[in-house]
CSV table of C-alpha atoms in Angstrom, one decimal:
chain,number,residue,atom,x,y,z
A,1,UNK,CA,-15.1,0.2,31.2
A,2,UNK,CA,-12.5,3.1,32.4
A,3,UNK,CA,-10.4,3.9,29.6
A,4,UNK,CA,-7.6,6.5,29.8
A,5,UNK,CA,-6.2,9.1,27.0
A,6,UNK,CA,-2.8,9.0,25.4
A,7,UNK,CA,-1.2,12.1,25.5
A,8,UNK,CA,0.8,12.8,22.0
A,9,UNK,CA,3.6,15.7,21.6
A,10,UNK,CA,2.7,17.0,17.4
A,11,UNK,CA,6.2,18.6,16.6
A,12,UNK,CA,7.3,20.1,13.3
A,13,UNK,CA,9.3,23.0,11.4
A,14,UNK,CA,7.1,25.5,10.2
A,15,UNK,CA,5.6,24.8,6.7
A,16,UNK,CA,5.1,21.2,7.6
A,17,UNK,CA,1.3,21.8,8.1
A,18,UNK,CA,1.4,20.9,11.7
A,19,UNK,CA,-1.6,22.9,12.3
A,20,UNK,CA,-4.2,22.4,9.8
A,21,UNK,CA,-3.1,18.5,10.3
A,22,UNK,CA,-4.6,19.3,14.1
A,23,UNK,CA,-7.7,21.8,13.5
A,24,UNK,CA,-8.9,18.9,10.8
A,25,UNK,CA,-8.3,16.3,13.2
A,26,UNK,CA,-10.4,18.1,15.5
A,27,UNK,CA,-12.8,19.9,13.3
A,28,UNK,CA,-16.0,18.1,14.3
A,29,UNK,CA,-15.2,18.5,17.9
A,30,UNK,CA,-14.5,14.6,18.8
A,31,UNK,CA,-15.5,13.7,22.5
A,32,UNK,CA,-11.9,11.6,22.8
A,33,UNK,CA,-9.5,14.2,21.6
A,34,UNK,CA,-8.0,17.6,22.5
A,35,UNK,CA,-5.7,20.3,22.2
A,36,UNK,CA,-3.9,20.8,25.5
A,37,UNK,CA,-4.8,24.1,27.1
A,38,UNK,CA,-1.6,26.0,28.2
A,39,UNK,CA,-1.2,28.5,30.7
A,40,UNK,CA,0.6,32.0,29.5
A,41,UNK,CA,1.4,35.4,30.9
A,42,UNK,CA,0.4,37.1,27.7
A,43,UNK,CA,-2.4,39.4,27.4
A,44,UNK,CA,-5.5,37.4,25.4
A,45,UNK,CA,-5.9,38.6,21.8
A,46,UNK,CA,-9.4,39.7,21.0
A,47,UNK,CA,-11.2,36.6,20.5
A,48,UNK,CA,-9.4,34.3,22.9
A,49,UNK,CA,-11.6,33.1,25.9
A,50,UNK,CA,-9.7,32.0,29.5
A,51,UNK,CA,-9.6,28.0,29.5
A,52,UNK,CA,-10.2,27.7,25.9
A,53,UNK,CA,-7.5,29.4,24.2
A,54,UNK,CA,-5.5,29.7,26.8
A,55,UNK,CA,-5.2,29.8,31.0
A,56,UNK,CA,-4.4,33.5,31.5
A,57,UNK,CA,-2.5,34.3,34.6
A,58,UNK,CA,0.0,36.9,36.0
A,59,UNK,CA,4.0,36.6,35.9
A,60,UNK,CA,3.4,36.2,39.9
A,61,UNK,CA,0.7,33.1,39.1
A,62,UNK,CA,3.0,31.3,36.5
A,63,UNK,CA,6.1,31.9,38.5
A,64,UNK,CA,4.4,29.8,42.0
A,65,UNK,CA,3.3,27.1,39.5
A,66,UNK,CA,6.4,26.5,38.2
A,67,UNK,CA,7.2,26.4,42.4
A,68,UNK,CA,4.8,24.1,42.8
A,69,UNK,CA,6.2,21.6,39.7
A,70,UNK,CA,3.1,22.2,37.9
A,71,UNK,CA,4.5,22.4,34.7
A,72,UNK,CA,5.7,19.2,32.3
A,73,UNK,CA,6.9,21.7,30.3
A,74,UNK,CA,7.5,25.4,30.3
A,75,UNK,CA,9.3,27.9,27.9
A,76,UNK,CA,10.2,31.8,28.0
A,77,UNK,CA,9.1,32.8,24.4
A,78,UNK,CA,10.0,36.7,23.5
A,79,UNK,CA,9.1,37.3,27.5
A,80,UNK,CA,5.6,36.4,27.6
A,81,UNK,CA,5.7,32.2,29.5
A,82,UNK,CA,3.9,29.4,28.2
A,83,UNK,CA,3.3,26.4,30.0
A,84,UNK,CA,2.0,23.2,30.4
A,85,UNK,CA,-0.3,22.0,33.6
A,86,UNK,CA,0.4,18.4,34.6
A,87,UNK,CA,-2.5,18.3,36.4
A,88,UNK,CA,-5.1,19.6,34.1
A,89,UNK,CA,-3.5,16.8,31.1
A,90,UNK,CA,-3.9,14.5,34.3
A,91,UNK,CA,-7.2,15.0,34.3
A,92,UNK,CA,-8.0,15.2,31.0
A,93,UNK,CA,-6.3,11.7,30.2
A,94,UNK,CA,-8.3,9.9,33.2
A,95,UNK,CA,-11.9,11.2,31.2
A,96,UNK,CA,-10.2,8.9,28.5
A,97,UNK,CA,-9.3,11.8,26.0
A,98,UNK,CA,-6.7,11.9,24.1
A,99,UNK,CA,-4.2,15.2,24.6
A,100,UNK,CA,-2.8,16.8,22.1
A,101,UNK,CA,0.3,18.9,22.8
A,102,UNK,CA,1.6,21.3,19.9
A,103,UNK,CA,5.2,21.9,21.1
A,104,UNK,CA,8.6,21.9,20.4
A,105,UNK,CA,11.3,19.4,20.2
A,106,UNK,CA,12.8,20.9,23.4
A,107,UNK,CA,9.6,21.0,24.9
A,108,UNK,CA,9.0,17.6,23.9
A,109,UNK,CA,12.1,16.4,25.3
A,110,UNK,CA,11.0,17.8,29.1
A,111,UNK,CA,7.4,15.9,28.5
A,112,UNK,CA,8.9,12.9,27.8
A,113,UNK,CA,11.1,12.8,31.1
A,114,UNK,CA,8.3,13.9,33.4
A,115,UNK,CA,5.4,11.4,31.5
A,116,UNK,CA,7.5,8.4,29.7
A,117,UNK,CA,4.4,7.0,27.9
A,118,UNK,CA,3.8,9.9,25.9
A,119,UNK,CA,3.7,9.2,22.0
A,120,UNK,CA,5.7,11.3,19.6
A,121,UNK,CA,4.6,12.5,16.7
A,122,UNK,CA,7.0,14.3,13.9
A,123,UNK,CA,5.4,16.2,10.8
A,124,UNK,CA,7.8,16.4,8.4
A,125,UNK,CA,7.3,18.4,4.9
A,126,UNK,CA,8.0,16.2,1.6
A,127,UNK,CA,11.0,17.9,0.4
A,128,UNK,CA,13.6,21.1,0.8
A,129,UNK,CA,11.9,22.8,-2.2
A,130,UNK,CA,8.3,22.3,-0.9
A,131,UNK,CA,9.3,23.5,1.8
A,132,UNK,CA,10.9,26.2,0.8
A,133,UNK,CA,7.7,27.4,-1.3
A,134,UNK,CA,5.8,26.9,1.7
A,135,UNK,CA,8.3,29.4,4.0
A,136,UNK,CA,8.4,31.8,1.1
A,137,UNK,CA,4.7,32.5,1.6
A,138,UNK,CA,3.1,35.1,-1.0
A,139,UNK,CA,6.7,36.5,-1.4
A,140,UNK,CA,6.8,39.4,0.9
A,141,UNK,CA,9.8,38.5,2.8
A,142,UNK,CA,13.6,39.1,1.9
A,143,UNK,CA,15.8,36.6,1.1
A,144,UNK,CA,17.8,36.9,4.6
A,145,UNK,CA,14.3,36.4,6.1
A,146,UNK,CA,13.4,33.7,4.2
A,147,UNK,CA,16.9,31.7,4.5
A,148,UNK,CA,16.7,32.3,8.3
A,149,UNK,CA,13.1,30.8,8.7
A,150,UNK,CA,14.8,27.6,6.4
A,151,UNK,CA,17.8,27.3,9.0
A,152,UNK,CA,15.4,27.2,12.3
A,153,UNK,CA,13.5,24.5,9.8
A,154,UNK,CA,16.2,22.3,9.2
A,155,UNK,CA,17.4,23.0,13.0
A,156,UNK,CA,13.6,22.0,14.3
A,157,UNK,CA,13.9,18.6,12.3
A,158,UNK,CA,16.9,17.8,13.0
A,159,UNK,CA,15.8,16.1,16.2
A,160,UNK,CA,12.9,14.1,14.3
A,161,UNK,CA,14.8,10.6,15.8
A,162,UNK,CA,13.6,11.4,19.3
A,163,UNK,CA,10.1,10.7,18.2
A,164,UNK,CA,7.7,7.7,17.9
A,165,UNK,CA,6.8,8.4,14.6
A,166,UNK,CA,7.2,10.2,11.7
A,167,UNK,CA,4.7,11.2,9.2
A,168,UNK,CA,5.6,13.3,6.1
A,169,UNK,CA,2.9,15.8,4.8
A,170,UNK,CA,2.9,15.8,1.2
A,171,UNK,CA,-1.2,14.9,0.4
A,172,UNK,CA,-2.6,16.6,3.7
A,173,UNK,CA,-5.8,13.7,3.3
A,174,UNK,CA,-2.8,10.9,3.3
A,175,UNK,CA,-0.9,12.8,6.3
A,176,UNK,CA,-4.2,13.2,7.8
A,177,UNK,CA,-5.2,9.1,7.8
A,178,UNK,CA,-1.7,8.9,8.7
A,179,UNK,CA,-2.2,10.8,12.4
A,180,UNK,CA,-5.7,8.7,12.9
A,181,UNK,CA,-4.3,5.2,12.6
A,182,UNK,CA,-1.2,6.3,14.5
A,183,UNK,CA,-3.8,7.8,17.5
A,184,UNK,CA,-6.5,4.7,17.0
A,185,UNK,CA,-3.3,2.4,17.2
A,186,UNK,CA,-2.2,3.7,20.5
A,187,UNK,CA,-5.8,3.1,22.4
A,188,UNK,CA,-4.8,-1.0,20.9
A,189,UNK,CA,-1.6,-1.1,22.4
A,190,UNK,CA,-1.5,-4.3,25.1
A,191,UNK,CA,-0.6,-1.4,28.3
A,192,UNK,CA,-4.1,0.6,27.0
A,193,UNK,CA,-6.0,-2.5,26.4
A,194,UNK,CA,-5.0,-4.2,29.9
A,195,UNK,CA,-6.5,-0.8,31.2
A,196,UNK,CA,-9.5,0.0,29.4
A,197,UNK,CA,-10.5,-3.7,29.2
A,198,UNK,CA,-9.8,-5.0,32.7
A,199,UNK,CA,-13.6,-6.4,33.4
A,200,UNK,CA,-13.6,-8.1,30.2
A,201,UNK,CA,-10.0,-9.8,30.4
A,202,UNK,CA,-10.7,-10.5,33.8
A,203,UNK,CA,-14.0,-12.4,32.7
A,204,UNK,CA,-12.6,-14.1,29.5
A,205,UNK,CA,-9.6,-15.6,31.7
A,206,UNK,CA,-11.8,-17.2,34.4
A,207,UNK,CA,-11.1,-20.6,35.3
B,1,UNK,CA,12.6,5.0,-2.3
B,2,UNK,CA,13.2,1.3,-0.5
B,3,UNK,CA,10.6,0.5,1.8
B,4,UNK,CA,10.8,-2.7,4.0
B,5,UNK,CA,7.7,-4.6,5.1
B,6,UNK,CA,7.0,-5.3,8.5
B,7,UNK,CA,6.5,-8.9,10.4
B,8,UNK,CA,3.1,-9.2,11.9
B,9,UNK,CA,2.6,-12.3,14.2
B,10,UNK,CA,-1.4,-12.8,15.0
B,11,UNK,CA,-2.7,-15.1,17.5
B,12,UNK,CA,-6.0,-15.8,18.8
B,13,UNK,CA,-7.8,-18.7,21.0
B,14,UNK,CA,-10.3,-20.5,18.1
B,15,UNK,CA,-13.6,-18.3,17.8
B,16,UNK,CA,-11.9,-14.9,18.2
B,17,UNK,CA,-12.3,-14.7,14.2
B,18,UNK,CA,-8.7,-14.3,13.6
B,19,UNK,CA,-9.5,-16.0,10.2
B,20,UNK,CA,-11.7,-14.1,9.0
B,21,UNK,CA,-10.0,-10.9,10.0
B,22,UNK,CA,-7.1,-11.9,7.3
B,23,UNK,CA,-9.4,-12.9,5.1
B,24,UNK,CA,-10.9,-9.9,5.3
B,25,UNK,CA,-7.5,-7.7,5.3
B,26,UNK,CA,-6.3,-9.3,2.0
B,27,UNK,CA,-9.4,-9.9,0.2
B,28,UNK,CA,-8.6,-7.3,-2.7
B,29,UNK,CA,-4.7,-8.6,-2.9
B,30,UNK,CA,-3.6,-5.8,-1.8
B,31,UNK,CA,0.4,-5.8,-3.3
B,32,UNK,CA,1.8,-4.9,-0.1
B,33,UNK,CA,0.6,-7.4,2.3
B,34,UNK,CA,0.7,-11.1,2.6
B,35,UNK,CA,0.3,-14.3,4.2
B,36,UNK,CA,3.2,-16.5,5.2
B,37,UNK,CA,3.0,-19.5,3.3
B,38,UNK,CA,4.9,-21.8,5.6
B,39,UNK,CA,6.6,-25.1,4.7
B,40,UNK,CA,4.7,-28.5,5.8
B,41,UNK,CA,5.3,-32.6,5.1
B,42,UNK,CA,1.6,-32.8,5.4
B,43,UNK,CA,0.1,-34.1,1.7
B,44,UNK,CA,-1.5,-31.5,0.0
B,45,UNK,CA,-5.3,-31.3,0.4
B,46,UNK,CA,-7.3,-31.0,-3.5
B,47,UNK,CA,-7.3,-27.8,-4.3
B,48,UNK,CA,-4.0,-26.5,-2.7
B,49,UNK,CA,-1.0,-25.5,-4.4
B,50,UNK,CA,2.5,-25.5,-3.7
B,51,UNK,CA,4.2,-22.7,-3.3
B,52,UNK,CA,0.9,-20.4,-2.6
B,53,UNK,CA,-0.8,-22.3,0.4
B,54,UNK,CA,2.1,-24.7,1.4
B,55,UNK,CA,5.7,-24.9,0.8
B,56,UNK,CA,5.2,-29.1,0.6
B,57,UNK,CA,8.1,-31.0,1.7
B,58,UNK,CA,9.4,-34.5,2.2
B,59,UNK,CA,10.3,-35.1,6.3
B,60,UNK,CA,13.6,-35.7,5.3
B,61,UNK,CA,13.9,-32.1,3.8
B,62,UNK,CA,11.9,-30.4,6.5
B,63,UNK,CA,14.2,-32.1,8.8
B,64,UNK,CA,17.5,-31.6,6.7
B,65,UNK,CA,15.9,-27.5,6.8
B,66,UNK,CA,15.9,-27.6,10.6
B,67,UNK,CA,19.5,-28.4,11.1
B,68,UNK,CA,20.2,-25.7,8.3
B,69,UNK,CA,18.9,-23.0,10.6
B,70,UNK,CA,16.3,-22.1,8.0
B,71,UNK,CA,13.1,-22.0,10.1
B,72,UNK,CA,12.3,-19.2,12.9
B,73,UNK,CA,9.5,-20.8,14.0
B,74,UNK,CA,8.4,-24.4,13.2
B,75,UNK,CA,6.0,-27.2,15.3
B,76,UNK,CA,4.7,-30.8,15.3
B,77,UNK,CA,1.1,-31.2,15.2
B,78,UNK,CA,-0.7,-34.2,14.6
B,79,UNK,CA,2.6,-36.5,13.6
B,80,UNK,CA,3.0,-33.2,10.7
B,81,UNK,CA,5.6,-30.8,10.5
B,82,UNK,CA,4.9,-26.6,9.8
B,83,UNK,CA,7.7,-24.2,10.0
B,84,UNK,CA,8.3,-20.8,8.5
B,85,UNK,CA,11.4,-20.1,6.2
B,86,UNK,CA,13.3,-16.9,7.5
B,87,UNK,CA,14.8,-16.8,3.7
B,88,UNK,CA,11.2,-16.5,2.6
B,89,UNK,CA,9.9,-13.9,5.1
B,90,UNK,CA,13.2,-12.0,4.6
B,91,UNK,CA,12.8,-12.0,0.8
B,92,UNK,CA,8.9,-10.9,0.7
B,93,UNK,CA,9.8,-7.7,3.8
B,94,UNK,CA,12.7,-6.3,1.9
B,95,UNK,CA,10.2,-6.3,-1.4
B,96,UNK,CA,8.6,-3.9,0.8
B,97,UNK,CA,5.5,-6.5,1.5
B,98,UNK,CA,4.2,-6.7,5.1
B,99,UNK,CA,3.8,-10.4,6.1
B,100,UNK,CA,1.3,-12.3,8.3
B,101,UNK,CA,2.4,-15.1,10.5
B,102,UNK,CA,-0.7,-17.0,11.8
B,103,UNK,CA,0.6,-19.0,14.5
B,104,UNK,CA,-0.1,-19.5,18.1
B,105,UNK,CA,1.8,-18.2,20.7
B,106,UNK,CA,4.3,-20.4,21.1
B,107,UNK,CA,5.5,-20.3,17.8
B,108,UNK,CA,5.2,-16.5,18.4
B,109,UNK,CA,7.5,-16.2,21.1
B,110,UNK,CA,10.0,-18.1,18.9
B,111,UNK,CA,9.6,-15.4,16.2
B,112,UNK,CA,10.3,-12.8,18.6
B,113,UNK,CA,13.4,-14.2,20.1
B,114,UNK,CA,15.2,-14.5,16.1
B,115,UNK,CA,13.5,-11.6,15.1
B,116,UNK,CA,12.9,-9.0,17.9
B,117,UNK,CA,11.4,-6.4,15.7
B,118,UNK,CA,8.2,-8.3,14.7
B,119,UNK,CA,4.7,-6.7,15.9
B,120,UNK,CA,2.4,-9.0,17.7
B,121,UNK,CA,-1.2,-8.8,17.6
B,122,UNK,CA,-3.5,-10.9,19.6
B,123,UNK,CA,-7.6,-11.1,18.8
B,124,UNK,CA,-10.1,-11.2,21.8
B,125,UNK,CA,-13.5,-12.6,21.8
B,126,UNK,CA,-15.8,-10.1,23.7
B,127,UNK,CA,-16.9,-11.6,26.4
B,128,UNK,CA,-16.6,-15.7,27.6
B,129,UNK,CA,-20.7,-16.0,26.7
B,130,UNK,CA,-20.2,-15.0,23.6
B,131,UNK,CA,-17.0,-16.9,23.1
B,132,UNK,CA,-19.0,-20.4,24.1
B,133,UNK,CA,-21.5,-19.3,21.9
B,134,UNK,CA,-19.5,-18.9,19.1
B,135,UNK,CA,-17.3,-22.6,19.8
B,136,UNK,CA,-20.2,-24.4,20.5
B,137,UNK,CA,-21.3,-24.1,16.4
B,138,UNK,CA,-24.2,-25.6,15.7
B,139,UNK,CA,-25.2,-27.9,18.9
B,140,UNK,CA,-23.4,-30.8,17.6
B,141,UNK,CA,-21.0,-31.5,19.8
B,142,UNK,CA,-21.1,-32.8,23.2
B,143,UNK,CA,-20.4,-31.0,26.7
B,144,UNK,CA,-16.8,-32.3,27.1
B,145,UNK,CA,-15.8,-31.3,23.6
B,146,UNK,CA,-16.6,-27.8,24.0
B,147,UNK,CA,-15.8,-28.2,27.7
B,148,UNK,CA,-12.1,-28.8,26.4
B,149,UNK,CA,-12.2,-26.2,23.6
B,150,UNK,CA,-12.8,-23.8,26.1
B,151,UNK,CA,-10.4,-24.5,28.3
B,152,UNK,CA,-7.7,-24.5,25.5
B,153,UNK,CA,-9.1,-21.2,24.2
B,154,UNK,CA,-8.5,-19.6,28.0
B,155,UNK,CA,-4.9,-21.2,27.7
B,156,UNK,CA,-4.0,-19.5,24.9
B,157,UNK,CA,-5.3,-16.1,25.5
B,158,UNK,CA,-3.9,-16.5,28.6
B,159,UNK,CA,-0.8,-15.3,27.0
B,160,UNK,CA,-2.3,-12.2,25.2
B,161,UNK,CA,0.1,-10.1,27.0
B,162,UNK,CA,3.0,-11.1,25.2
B,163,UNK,CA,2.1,-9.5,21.8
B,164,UNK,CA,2.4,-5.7,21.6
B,165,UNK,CA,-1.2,-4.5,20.4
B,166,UNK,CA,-4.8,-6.5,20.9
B,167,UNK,CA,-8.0,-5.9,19.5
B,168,UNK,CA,-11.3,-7.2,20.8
B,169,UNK,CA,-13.1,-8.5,18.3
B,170,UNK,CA,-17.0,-7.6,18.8
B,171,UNK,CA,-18.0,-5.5,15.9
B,172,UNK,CA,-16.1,-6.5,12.9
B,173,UNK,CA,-15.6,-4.2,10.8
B,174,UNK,CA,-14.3,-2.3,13.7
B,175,UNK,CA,-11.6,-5.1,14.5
B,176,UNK,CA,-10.7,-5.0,11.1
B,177,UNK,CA,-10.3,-1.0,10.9
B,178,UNK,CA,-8.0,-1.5,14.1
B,179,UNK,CA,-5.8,-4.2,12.4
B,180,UNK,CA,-5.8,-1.9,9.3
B,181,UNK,CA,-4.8,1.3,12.2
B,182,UNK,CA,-2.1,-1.1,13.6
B,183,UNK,CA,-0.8,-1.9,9.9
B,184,UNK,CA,-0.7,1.6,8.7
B,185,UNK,CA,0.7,3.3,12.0
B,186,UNK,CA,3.6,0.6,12.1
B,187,UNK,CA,4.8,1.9,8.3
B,188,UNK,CA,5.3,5.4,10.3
B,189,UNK,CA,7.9,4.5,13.6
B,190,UNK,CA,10.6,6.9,13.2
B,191,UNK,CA,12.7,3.5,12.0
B,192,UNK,CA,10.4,2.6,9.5
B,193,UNK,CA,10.7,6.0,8.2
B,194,UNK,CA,14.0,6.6,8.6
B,195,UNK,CA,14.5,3.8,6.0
B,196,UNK,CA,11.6,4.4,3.5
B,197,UNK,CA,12.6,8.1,3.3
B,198,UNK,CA,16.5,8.1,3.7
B,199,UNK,CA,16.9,10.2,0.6
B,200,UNK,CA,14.0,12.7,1.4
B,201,UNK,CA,15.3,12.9,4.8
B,202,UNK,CA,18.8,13.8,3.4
B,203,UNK,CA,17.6,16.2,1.3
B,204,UNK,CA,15.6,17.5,4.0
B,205,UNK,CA,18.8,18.2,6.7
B,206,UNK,CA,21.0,19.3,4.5
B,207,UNK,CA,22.5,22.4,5.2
């Protein structure tokens, strides 16, 4: 039995708990799911290991792999660039894992043109207020700070529609049952079944 | 907040344990998931009641129903008329219920033409051994019989690729977490959502 991954794009504002939803999906290190691995030209942080955290390479390196088409996605983020190898989710996907890719709506947007069957996935927080509490943080930050961190928000989730689905974070054990049947339902789907269970469907419909 | 159930069609050659999967799935009563009770002019058998395991029915209403439209799926078997009231499923989905059609697939492709959003799911035996073993019962019945109940089982799976998720049916209790994963995920499309949480997401992109 070959199976094959899904790749999902997670996108949300921040405050929606996009990425403790993630590390407690992956926090006993499943064998069928990961976080994609993008490549950047910023320096590591202390802590951050090459391949795990990130691909490091050199303005020069990410500018021939974007060249080369490498990337599904890319992105110019206060001039350090981020980017995502379609090769290395290739691969990833044919060990039958499941990829993961924590990006933006606009990032999101490129994936989807380049890989079609990629599943969407929208956090959304359960109200203005919460999410307002959430941005506010341990009230350190001006208002102007705080109202500007609320517009990029609302801005982020405006473009919730071009996603699969939609789960909305208000118990993070609810949200978090929510992202497991949406993953578990996508390895039933008749496309991933007709893969993973070829030898099986072919032996069942013998004459 | 107004949620709408979804329409779940589930079909499965005899032996795949599509029966007990429902069984299984509503065996606490869960308040937001049922069975269709479909309408029939077959004379109720002791024990069953109108109205909860049949709609019972004259021919000459069943019939009168058919030229009214009211049916989105309905068959002769056996000199009897079934047939599922649309009136009936649209009444328990907008209650917010999500409702079971156990039909074959013929009566599931008819569902799908009137209404195109319904989910189909379709249960696979594991292998064909196991599938003889488990239609063959207990050694009572003769070669041909489970010759031809074969042969109709391969028939209908046959069409397994008409339905949008399938589950193979080995382990149960991991079939039934899968039906459970396919329920839950299809409360979360970004449609379902957008009309469960049309307030929230009001509130949420307001300016």
């Amino acid at each position: 039995m070959s199976t094959r991954g899904n790749l999902f794009i997670v996108s949300a504002p921040s405050g929606a708990g996009k990425s403790s939803l993630i590390s407690a999906l992956l926090k006993d290190k499943p064998s069928d799911k990961q976080v994609s691995v993008s490549h950047t030209t910023r320096k590591p942080r202390p802590g951050e290991v090459d391949g795990q955290h990130y691909h490091f390479v050199t303005v020069e390196q990410f500018k021939a792999l974007i060249n080369q088409s490498a990337f599904i996605e890319w992105a110019e983020v206060f001039g350090n660039f981020y980017g995502t190898s379609k090769s290395v989710i290739e691969q990833t996907l044919n060990k039958g894992i499941d990829v993961f890719l924590d990006i933006d709506w606009q990032g999101g947007e490129q994936v989807k043109i380049l890989m079609p069957n990629t599943v969407g996935v929208f956090i959304l927080p359960p109200s203005k207020a919460e999410l307002e509490r959430r941005l506010t943080g341990r009230g350190q930050d001006s208002k102007e700070v705080i109202d500007a961190r609320m517009a990029q928000a609302v801005s982020e989730m405006s473009h919730y529609t071009q996603y699969d689905f939609v789960i909305v974070n208000d118990d993070f054990d609810s949200a978090l049952a929510d992202l497991k049947a949406i993953i578990r339902s996508q390895r039933l789907t008749c496309a991933s079944q007709q893969y993973a269970q070829n030898d099986m469907l072919n032996d069942l419909l013998a004459d």
